[in-house]
Every structure is written in C-alpha cells, then in structure tokens.
Short mmCIF file of C-alpha atoms in Angstrom, two decimals:
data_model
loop_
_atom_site.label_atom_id
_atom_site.label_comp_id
_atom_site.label_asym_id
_atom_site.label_seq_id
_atom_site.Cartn_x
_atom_site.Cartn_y
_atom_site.Cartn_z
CA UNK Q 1 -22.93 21.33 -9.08
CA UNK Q 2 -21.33 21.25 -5.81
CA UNK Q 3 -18.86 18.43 -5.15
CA UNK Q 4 -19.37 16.34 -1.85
CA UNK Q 5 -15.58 16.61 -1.11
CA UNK Q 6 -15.75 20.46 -1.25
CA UNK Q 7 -19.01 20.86 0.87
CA UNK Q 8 -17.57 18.60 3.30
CA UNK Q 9 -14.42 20.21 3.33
CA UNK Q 10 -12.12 16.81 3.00
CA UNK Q 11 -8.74 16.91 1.03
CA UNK Q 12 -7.93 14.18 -1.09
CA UNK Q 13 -5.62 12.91 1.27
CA UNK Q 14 -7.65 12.41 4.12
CA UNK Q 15 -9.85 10.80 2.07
CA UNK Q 16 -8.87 7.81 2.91
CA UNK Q 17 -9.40 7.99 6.76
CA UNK Q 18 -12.80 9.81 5.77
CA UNK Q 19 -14.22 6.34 4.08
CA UNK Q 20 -12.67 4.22 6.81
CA UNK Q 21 -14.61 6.14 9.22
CA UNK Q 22 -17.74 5.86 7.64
CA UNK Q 23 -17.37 1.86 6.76
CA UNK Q 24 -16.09 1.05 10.50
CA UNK Q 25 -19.80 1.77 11.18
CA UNK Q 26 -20.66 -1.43 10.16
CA UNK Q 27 -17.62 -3.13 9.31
CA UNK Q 28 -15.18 -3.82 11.98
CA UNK Q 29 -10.81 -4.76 11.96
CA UNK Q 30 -11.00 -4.49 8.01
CA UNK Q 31 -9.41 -1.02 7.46
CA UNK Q 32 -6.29 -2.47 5.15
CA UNK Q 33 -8.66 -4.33 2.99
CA UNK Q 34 -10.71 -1.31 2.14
CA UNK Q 35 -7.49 0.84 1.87
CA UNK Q 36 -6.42 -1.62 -1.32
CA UNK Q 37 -10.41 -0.97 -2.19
CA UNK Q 38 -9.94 2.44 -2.41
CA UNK Q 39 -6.66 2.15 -4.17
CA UNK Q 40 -8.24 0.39 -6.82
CA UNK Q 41 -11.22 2.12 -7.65
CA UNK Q 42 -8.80 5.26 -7.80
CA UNK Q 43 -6.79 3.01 -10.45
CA UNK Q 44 -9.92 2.10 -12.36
CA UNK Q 45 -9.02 -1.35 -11.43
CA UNK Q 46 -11.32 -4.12 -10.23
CA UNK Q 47 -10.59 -6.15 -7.33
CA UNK Q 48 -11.54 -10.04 -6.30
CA UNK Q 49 -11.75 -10.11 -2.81
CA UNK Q 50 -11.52 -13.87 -1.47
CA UNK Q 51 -11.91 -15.96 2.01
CA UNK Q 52 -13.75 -18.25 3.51
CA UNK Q 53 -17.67 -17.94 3.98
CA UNK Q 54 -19.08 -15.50 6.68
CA UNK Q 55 -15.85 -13.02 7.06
CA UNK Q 56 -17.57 -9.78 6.23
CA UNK Q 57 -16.63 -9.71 2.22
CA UNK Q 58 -19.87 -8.85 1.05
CA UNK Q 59 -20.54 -6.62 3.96
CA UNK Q 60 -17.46 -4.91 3.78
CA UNK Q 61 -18.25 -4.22 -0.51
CA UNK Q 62 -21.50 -3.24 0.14
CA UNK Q 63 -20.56 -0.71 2.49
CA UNK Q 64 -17.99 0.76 0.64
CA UNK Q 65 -19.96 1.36 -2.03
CA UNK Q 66 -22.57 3.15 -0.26
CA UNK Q 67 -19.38 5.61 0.73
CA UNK Q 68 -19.66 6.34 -2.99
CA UNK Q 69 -22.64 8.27 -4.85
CA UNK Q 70 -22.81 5.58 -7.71
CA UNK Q 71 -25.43 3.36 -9.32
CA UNK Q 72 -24.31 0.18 -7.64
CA UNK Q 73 -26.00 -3.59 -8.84
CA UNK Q 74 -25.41 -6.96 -6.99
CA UNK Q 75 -25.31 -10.01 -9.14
CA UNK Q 76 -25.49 -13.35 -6.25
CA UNK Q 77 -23.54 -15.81 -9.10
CA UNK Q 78 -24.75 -19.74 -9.09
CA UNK Q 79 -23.66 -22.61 -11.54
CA UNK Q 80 -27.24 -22.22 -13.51
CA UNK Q 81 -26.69 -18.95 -14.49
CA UNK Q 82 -26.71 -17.24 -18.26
CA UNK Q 83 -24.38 -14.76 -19.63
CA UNK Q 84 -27.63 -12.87 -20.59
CA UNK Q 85 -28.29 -12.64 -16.78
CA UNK Q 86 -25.27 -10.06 -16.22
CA UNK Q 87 -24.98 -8.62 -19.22
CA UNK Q 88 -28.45 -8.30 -20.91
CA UNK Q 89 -30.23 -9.78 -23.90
CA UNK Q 90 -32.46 -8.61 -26.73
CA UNK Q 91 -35.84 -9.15 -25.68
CA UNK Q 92 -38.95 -9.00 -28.11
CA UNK Q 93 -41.41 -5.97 -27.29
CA UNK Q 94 -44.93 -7.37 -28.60
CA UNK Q 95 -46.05 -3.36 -28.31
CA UNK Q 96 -43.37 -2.14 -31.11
CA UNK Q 97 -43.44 -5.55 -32.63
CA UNK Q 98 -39.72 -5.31 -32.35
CA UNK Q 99 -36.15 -6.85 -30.48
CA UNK Q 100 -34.75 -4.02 -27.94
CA UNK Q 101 -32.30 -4.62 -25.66
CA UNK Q 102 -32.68 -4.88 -22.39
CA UNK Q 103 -29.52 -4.00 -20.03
CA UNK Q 104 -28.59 -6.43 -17.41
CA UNK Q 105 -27.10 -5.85 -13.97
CA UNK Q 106 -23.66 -4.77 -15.22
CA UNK Q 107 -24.61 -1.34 -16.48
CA UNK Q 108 -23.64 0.04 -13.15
CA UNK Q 109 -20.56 1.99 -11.62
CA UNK Q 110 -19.95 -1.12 -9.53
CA UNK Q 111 -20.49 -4.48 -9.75
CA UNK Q 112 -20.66 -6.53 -6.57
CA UNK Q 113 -20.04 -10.05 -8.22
CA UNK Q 114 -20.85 -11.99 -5.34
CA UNK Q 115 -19.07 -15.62 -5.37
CA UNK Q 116 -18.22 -14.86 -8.88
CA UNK Q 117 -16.39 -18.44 -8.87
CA UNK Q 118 -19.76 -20.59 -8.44
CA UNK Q 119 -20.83 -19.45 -11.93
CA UNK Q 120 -19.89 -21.72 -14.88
CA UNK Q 121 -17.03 -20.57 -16.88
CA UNK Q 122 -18.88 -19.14 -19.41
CA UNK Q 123 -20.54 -16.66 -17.45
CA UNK Q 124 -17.14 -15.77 -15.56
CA UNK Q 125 -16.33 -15.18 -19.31
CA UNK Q 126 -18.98 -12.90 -20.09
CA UNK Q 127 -17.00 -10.46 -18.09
CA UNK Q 128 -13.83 -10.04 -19.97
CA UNK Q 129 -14.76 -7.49 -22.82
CA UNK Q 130 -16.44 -5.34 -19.96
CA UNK Q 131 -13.70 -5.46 -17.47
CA UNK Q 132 -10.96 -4.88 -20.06
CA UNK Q 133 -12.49 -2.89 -22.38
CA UNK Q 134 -16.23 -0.84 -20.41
CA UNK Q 135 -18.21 -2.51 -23.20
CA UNK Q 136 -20.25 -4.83 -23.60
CA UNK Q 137 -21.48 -6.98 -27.33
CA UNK Q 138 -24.61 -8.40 -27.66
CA UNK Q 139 -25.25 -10.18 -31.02
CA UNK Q 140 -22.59 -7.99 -32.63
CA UNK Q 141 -24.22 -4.37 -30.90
CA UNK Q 142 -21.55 -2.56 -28.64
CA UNK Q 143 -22.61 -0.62 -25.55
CA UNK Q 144 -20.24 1.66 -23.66
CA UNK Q 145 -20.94 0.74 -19.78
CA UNK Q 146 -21.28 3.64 -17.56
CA UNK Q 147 -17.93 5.43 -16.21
CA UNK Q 148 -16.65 4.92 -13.59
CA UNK Q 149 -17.34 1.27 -14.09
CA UNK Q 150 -15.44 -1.04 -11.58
CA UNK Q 151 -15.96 -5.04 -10.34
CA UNK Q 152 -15.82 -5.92 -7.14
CA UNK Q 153 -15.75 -9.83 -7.10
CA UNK Q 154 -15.77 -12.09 -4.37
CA UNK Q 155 -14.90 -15.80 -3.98
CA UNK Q 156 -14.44 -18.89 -1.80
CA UNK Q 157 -10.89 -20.41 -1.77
CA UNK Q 158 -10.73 -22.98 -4.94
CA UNK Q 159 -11.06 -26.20 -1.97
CA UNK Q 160 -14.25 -25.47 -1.15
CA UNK Q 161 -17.28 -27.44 -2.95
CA UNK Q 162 -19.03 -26.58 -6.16
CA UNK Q 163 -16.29 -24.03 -7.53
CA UNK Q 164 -14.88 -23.62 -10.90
CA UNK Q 165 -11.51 -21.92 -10.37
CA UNK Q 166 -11.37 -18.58 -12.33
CA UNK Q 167 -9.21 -18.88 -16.01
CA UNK Q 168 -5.75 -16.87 -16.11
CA UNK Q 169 -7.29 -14.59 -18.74
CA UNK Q 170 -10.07 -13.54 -16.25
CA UNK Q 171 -7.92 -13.38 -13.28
CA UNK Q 172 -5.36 -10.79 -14.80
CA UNK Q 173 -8.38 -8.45 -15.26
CA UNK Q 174 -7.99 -7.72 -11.62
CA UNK Q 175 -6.42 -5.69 -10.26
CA UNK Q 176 -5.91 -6.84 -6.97
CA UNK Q 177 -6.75 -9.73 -5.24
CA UNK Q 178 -7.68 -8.79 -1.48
CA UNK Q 179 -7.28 -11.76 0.69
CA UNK Q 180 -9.70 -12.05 4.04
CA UNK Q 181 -8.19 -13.81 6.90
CA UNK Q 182 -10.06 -14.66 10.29
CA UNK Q 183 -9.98 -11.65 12.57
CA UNK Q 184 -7.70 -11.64 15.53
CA UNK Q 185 -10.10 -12.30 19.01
CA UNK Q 186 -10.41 -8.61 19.88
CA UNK Q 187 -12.03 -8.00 16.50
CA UNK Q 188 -14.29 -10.60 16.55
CA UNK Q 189 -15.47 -9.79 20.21
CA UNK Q 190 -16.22 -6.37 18.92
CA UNK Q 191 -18.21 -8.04 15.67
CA UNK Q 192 -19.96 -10.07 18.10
CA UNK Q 193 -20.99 -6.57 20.56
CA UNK Q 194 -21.26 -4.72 17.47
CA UNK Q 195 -24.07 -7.81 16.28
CA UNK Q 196 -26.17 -8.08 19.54
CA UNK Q 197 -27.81 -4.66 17.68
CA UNK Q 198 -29.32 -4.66 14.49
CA UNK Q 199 -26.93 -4.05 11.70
CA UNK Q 200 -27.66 -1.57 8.98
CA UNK Q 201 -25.79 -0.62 5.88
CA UNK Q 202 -28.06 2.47 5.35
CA UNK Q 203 -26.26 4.33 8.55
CA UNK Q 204 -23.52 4.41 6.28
CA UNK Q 205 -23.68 7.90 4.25
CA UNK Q 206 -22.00 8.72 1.27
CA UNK Q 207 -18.77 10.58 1.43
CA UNK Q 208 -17.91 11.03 -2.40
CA UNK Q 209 -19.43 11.99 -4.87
CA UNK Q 210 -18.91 11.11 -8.83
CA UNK Q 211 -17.62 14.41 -9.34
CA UNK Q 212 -14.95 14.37 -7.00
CA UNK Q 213 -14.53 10.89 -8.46
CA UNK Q 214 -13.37 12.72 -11.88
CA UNK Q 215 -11.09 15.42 -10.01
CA UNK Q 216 -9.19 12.22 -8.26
CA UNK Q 217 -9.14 10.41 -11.19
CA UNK Q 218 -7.18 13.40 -13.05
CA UNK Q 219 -5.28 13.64 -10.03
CA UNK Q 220 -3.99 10.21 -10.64
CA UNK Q 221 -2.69 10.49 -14.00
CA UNK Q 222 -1.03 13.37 -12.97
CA UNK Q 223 0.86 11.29 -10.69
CA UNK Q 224 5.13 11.65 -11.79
CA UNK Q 225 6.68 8.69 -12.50
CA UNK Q 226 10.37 8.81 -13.18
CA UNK Q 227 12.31 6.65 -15.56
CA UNK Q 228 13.99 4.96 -12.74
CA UNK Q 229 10.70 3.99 -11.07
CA UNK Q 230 9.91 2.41 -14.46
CA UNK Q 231 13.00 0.43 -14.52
CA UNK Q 232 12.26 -1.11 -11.32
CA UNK Q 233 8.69 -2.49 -12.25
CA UNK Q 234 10.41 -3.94 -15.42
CA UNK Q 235 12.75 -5.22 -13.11
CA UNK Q 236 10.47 -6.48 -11.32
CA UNK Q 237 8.19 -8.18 -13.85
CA UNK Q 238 11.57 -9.33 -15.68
CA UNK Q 239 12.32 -11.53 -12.11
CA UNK Q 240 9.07 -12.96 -11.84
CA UNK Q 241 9.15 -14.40 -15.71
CA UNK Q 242 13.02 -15.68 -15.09
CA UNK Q 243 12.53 -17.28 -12.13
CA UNK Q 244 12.60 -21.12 -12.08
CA UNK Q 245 10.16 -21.77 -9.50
CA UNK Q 246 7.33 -19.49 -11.89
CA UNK Q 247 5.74 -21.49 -14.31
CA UNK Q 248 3.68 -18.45 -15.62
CA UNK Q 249 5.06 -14.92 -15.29
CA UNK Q 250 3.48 -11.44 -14.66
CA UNK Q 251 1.99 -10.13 -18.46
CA UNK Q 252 2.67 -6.28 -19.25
CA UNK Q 253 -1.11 -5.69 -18.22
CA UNK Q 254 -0.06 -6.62 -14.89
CA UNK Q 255 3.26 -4.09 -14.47
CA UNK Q 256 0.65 -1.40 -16.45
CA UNK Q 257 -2.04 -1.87 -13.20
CA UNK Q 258 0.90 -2.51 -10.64
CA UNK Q 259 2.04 1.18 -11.95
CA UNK Q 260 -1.56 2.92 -11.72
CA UNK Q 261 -2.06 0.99 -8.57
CA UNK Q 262 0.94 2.65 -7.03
CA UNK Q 263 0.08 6.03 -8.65
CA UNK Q 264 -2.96 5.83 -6.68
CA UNK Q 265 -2.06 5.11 -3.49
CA UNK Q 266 0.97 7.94 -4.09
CA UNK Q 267 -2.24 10.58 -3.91
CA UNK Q 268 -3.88 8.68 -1.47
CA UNK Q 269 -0.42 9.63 0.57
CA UNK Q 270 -0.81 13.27 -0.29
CA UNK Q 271 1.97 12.96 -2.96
CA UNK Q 272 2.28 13.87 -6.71
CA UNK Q 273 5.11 11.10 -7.49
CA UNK Q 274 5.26 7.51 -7.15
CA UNK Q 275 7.93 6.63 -4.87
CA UNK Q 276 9.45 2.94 -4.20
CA UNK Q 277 7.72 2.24 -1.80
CA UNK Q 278 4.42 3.09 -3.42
CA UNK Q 279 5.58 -0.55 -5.77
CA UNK Q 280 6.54 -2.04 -2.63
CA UNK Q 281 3.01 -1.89 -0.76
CA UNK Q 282 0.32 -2.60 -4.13
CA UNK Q 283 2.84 -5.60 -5.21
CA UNK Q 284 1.81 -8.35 -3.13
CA UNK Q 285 -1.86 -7.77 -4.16
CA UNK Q 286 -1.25 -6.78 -7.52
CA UNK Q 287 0.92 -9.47 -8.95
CA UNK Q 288 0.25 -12.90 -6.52
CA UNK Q 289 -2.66 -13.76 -8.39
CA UNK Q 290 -1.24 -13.72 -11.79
CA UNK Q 291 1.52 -15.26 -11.60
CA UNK Q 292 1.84 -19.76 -11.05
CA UNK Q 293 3.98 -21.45 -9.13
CA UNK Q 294 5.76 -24.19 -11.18
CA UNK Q 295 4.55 -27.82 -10.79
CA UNK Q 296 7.74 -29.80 -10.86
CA UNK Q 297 8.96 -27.00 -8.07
CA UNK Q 298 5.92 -27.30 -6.06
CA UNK Q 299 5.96 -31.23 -5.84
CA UNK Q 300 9.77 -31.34 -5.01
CA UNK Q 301 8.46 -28.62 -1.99
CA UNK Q 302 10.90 -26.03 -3.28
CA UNK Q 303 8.49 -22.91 -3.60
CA UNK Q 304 5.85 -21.30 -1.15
CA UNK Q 305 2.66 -19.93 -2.55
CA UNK Q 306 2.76 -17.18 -5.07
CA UNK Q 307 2.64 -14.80 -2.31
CA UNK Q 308 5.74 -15.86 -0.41
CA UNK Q 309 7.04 -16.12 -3.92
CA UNK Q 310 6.64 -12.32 -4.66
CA UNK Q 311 7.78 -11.19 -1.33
CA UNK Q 312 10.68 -12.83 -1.98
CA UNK Q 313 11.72 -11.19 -5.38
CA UNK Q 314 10.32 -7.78 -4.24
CA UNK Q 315 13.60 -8.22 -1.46
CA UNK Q 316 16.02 -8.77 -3.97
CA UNK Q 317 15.07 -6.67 -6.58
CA UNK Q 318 16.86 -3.18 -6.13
CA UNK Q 319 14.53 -0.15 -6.40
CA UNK Q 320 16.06 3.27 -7.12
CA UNK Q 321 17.63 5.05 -3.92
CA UNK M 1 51.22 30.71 66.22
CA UNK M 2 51.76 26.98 65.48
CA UNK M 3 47.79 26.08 65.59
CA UNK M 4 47.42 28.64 63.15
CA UNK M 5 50.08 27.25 60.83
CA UNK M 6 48.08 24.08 61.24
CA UNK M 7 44.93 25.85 60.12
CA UNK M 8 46.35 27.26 56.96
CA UNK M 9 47.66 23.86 56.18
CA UNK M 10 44.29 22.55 56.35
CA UNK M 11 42.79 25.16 54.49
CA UNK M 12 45.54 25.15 51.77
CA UNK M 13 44.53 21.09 51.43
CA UNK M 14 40.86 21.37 51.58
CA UNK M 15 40.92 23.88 48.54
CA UNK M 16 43.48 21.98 46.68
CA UNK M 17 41.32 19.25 46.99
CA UNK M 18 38.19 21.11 45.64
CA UNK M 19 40.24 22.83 43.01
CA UNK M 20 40.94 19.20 42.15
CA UNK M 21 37.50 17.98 41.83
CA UNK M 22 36.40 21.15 40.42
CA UNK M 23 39.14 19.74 37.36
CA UNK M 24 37.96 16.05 37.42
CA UNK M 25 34.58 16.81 37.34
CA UNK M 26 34.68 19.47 34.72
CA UNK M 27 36.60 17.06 32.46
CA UNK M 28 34.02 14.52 33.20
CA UNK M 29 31.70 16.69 31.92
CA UNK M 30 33.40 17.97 29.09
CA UNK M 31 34.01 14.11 27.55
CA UNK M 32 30.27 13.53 27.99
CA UNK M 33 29.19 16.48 26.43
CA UNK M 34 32.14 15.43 23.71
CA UNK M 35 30.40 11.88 23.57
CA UNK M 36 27.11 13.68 22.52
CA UNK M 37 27.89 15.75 20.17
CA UNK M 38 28.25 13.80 16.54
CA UNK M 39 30.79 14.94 14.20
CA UNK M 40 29.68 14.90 10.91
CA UNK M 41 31.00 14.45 7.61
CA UNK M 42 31.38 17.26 5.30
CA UNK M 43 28.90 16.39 2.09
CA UNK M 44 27.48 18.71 -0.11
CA UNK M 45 24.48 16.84 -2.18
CA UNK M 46 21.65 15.25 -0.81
CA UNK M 47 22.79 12.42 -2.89
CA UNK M 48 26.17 12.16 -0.89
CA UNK M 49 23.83 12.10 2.38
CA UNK M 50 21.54 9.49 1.39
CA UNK M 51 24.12 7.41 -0.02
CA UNK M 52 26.45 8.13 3.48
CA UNK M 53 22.96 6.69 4.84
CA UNK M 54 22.83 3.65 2.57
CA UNK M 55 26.26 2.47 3.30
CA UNK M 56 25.85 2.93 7.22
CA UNK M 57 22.95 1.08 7.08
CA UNK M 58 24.54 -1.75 5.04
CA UNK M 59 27.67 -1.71 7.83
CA UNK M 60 25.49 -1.74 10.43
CA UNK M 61 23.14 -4.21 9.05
CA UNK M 62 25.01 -6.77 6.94
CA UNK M 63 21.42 -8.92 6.58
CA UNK M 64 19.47 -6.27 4.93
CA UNK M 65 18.00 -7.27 1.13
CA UNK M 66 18.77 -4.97 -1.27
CA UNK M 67 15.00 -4.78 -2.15
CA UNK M 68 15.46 -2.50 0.81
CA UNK M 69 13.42 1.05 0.56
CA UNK M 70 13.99 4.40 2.53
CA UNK M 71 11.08 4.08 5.03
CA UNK M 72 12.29 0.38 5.74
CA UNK M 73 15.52 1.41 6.73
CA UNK M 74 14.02 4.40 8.90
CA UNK M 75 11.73 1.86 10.98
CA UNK M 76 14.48 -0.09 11.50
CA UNK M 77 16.76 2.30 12.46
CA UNK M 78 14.14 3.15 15.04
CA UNK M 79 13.74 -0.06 16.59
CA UNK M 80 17.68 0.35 17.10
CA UNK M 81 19.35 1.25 20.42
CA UNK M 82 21.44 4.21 19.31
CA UNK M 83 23.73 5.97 21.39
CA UNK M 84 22.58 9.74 21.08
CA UNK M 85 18.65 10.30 20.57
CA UNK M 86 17.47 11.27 17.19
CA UNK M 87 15.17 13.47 15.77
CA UNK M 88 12.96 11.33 14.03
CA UNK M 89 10.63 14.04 12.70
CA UNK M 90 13.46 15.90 10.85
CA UNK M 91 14.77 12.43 9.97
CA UNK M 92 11.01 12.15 8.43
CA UNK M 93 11.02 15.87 6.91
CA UNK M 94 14.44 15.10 5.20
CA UNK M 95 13.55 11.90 3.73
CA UNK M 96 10.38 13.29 2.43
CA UNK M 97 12.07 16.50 1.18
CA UNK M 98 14.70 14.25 -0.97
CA UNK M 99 12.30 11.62 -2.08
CA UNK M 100 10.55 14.52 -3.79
CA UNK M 101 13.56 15.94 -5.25
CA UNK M 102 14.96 12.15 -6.32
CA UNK M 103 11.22 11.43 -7.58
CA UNK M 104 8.85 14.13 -7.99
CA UNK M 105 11.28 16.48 -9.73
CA UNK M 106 11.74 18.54 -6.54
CA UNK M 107 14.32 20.92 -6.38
CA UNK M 108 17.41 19.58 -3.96
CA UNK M 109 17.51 20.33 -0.74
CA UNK M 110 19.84 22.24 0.88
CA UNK M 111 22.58 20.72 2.92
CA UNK M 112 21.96 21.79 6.74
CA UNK M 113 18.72 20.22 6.10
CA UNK M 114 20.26 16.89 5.93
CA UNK M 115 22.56 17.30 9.47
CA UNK M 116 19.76 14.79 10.52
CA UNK M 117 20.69 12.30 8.26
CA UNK M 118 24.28 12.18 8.69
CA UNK M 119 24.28 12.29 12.28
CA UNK M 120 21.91 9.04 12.31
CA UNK M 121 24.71 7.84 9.49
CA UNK M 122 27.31 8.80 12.17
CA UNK M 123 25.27 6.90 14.87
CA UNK M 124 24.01 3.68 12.92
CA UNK M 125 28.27 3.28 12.21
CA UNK M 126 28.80 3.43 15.79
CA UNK M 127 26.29 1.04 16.93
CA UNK M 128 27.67 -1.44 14.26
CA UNK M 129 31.59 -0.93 15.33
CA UNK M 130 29.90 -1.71 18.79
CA UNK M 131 27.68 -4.67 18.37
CA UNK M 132 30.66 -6.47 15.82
#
C-alpha cells in the first residue's frame, strides 16, 4: 500500500507546514497550538487543551484529526456520565444467551474528550489504564486499544461552574497541556469574515496516512540523544523538585515525555538529534501542569503560576553548549 | 620670463596640493577599509569558536541567564547594532553544522567554516567595549 506522504510527495519535515495548511481552512491564528498537537501525537503523548468556552478548541481537534487517516470518536463528557460510557461494558446478547462485550467510544486512534473536566472523577479515572498503558479492563478482561491511540482532552479553566478539577495522577498522563488564549483583533476579524460563510470541517482532507504514521514514529526513536542532553533534563527535573516555591515536583514520567516530546519536534525540524533548544521549546507545555506551586509561597505572593515558575528555572538551568 | 616663473609656481602648488589630497584621501580610505576588516583570532576547534562566542556574548551581555541556548544568543545578536554587517546565513550554516557535530555525532567542522563565528565574536566584543 501506497503511503499518503509518498504520493503526495511531502518530507517529513514539511510536514508540519503541510497540516497547518490544511487546518487554517477552517481554523484561523492557531498555528502554535496545533504545532504542540502535532508534536505530541508524534510522541505518542496525549494532550489537554484548555480555555475558556467558544475559542475554537474543539474546532481546532476536530480538524486536526481529519488531517489524519484514523478512526477518530468524540465523547461530549457531563457530570451523569458512567465509566461504561467511554470504555464499554459487557452487555447480555438474548440471541447467544450470553455476556459479550461491547466496546465503547475509546477504541479509537483518537479520542476527542470534550470538557473532560465536567465528568465526575470517576469517569476522568476510567482513563488512566488506557492512557498509560493502551488497555483497557473490564471485569478483569484486558483489551489492547488500537495503535496509534492518543487523547485529545479539552477543558474549561477550574473557576468556571460545575467542574471537578482533574487529580495529579490523571493530569501527568498528558503530555502537554495547550493553553488557548483570546485571539489578537486581526484574528478574530478574520474568524468573524471567515464565519459570514458556512463552516465545514469536511473541506479539510487528510494529509497522513497511518502508514506514514509508523515510518515517523520510527523516525522518532531514532532521534540521538546525547548524555549531556540527558543531564540537562535531570537537571532540570532535579530544580523543579528542590525548589522552595514547588510544593509538588516534576515525576520521572514527566522528564521521560519532556524527552520524546523534544525528540519529536527535533524531526519535525528536519533533524536526527535533540538539541537544547528542542527542551527549551516542549518545556513550558510539558512540565507546567504537573508540577504545584507551594501554598505557604503562594499566600505570602512569592511565586507566579507554574508557568512563570518553569520559565524561570528553564533560565537558570545551564544546558550543554 | 617673469609671468612664466609665476605660472610654474602655480602649477608646482596646484599639484602639490593634489598630490596632497591624493595622500589624505588614500589614507582615509585605507583606515576605513582597516576598520572593516575584522581580525580574527587564531582557533583551531569548533569548540574554541563556540566557546570564543560564549564568552563575547557574556562580555557583551552581562544580563544574559545562563539557561541561555545557541539560537537565543543568535536572535539577539541580531537585534544588535554591530559595527560591520554579518552574514547571518553562514552564522546559521555554522551553528547548525556544530550543533550536529556537538549533538548528533557529526563529524567537526572544519575551521574556515567558523570565520563567521569569530568575526561576530570579534564584533559582539567591540560593541560591548563601546556601549560600557
């Protein structure tokens, strides 16, 4: 079978501009947000993309995904829903008189978890085993999910109404957290020209393939990382759990994604080796939602948010020169 | 006979005088094209360059974090007034070049390739010693 990237003659490299290109057909000013997409699907990382209502998250996952040739599902999450409604249940068959089970929603290759933090904790639970491990359990049966099998979460910030606020555990399943922000008035004057038509996902055509999916991903874990690039993400993990104004640290799970996360946009670059820079760029994303500012800190006004928190360390840590 | 003594005064002065500016002029021009042209320090690896580089860039720019990375340096260097222009796409080439050598097991590259480099060491010095 022919692969979509070689009939349409892209290299791996331009791949990048190649999906922009196709989502700015319906998607307008959000070209960094989908670059950290793209970065993490190449990472086989999942990614919780949160702002505000009505700032083109869904929109912009939806048409990403239709870049893609994969099976893609979209779960809309409320506070009355059931594990068993993303996952799957055994169900009795009155023809064969016995229990089969049924697959839910999350035996795709993505997931579009939409406002994944209006569901109950229980059902943001469900989720763990098959982000962390591609399985899921269901009254002690294990099903492998289909590969590539990614997440793609959104949320409202935590002071909106009727939210539960995602656990730690869940949260350090993502990879990155993509924040939204308002777009600037020359954006939004094109959303609103771009509107006065009607809107349609479907003009957006698919641009890889799951083949070429495969080739990246080998690609990826190609990727050369020296010893001295591995130093500096210790480093760098080391600073965030010694720093006073942290109450919780980064975990090794999140210096293992910040690594593939940076191997993947190295390719994405056109290079075979992660350079400092690589760490520099997927940090911010990669670590600000995993790590807590401390309490006492943040009532005495000494520390920022977690963000300001990590750009701060990433200027004093040394990388390799 | 004494009108024509007169003339070759004159004449003997006007030439002296262009002979003169032909001099001033041509030193002029030699100290500006001195002015442009950058010595540069004899180093052999492209670790001596790059770490010529680092330590101009840390003269010139006292207020730099250490969490500082190669392409940081470069954009800043750009936004920078410096007195001779610079090749920026060599500058690029170079950086790329050693980055795979320092990180993608690359083999070195060769010094001339890295004239680029020094001269913008060479230049971010001078624009320090300047502005201090």
């Amino acid at each position: 079978m022919t692969s979509t990237l070689a009939t349409t003659g892209t290299k791996y490299s331009d791949l990048r501009d190649k999906i922009i290109r196709e989502v700015s057909k319906v998607v307008i000013g959000r070209e960094s947000e989908l670059n950290l997409l793209l970065i993490c699907l190449l990472a086989r990382g999942h990614a919780l993309l949160e702002g505000v209502p009505g700032i083109s998250k869904t929109l912009l996952a939806k048409a990403f995904t239709k870049c893609l040739d994969l099976k893609f599902k979209r779960v809309q999450f409320t506070p009355d829903m059931l594990p068993l409604d993303i996952i799957g249940g055994f169900i009795f068959n009155m023809k064969s008189r016995e229990f089969e089970f049924r697959e839910g929603p999350i035996f795709a290759n993505i997931l579009l978890a939409d406002e994944i933090n209006r569901a109950a904790p229980k059902v943001q639970s469900a989720l763990l085993e098959s982000m962390q491990e591609l399985q899921v359990t269901v009254e002690g049966i294990t099903t492998k999910l289909p590969a590539p099998f990614m997440v793609i979460a959104t949320q409202n910030p935590l002071d909106f109404e009727g939210v539960y606020p995602l656990p730690e555990s869940e949260l350090d399943r993502f990879m990155m957290k993509i924040g939204f922000d308002y777009p600037g008035s020359k954006v939004e004057s094109n959303i609103l020209r771009r509107n006065l038509s009607d809107l349609d996902v479907d003009v957006v055509s698919a641009v890889v393939g799951p083949n070429d999916l495969q080739e990246i991903f080998a690609l990826v874990d190609k990727v050369k990382v020296t010893d001295e690039i591995l130093d500096y993400v210790v480093k760098l993990g080391e600073s965030t759990r010694n720093d006073a104004r942290i109450g919780l640290g980064a975990s090794p799970r999140a210096m293992v994604q910040l690594l593939h996360s940076a191997r993947s946009n190295a390719v994405l670059s056109g290079r075979d080796y992660v350079a400092p820079e690589d760490i520099k760029f997927v940090a911010p994303y990669v670590l600000s939602h995993r790590i807590r500012v401390d309490r006492a800190a943040s009532l005495k006004g000494l520390v920022g948010t977690p963000d300001s928190v990590i750009k701060e360390l990433l200027d004093v840590v040394k990388p390799p020169r | 006979m004494k009108g024509c003594d007169k003339l070759f005064s004159d004449s003997i002065l006007i030439y002296s005088l262009v002979a003169l500016n032909i001099v001033l002029y041509g030193l002029l021009l030699f100290g500006y094209i001195r002015s442009r042209i950058v010595p540069l320090p004899e180093l052999k690896s492209a670790n001596e360059v790059f770490a010529f580089l680092e330590k101009s860039f840390k003269l010139t720019f006292p207020d730099i974090p250490d969490g500082f990375t190669w392409p940081e340096l470069i954009s800043r260097a750009k936004d920078t007034a410096l007195d001779s222009p610079v090749n920026w796409q060599r500058i690029q080439a170079a950086l790329s070049e050693y980055e795979a050598y320092r990180y993608g097991q690359e083999s070195e590259p060769a010094s001339s390739d890295s004239n680029e480099i020094l001269k913008l060491g060479v230049l971010l010095r001078k624009h320090g010693k300047v502005n201090s």
